[in-house]
Amino acid sequence: MRSLAGHVRAGGLVVALEPSCTAVFRADAAELFPGDQDVLRLAERTVTLSELLTEHSPGYRPPRVPDRSARALAQVHCHQHAVLGWEADQELLRRAGVDAERLDSGCCGLAGNFGFERGHLDVSEACAERVLLPRLREEDASTVVLADGFSCRTQIHEFDSGGHEGVHLAELLASALPAPAAGAGTPGSAYGTAPGARPAAPGPRARALALAATGAAAVGAAAAATALARSLRRR
């Protein structure tokens, strides 16, 4: 909050890309610290990418997504259902020429770290197999799978999704930008790959760094929770 306070006091917007993080700024933080004016300002000034581009960017026109990527299935994140909404995303996709179908799939089943915990795998997979995974398996390989949430993309990657990978809305829009150089990569893709291309498996060093970062984050979260609990007890 110390890093963002000056920015939101001056009326600036904060664009958040991960739905669960966006929900913290927009709702959870204000519920935890209802008397902090900077936190309340942050809740009011936090927007999603689609809200930024459709409501706060006069004259903006999204790039037209090529025909090869113009059909998409959308796995809407739980925090989009509960807090953020998905109407701005739908409008932005329409303007970009994307025929987007919103799946009636509910939670993907990963639910943060729930699906990774011992004893939860069967329930997690059953949630994904209710609608999400069967629907992806029957889709054409060219169909883009939109999933802004890291959890949803992980679930799609880990289970049998018929070879599909989830992509963020930002990645889909970026794929419609002109390639940086003539003949470089896939035509019409700023990344040189079609949206949804299966990524290469991370190497040993990348996995070790990811585990180290996860451990550090867990220690930091535990310390923050302890400090908050002590603060509340003092009151």
PDB file of C-alpha atoms in Angstrom, residues 6 19-20 26 28 45 52-53 87 96 113 136 144 230:
ATOM      1  CA  GLY A   6       0.624   8.376  -3.690  1.00  0.00           C
ATOM      2  CA  PRO A  19      -8.392 -12.023 -10.788  1.00  0.00           C
ATOM      3  CA  SER A  20      -7.553 -13.240  -7.277  1.00  0.00           C
ATOM      4  CA  ARG A  26     -11.002  -4.284  -4.861  1.00  0.00           C
ATOM      5  CA  ASP A  28     -10.724  -8.047   0.574  1.00  0.00           C
ATOM      6  CA  ARG A  45      -9.217   2.867  -8.403  1.00  0.00           C
ATOM      7  CA  LEU A  52      -9.239  -0.041 -18.481  1.00  0.00           C
ATOM      8  CA  LEU A  53      -9.582  -0.502 -22.241  1.00  0.00           C
ATOM      9  CA  GLU A  87     -19.147  -7.859 -18.790  1.00  0.00           C
ATOM     10  CA  ALA A  96     -11.817  -7.401 -31.145  1.00  0.00           C
ATOM     11  CA  ASN A 113      -4.000 -24.346  -3.497  1.00  0.00           C
ATOM     12  CA  LEU A 136     -12.310 -28.487 -24.179  1.00  0.00           C
ATOM     13  CA  VAL A 144      -8.623 -20.324 -28.030  1.00  0.00           C
ATOM     14  CA  ARG A 230      -0.971  -9.503  17.153  1.00  0.00           C
TER      15      ARG A 230
END
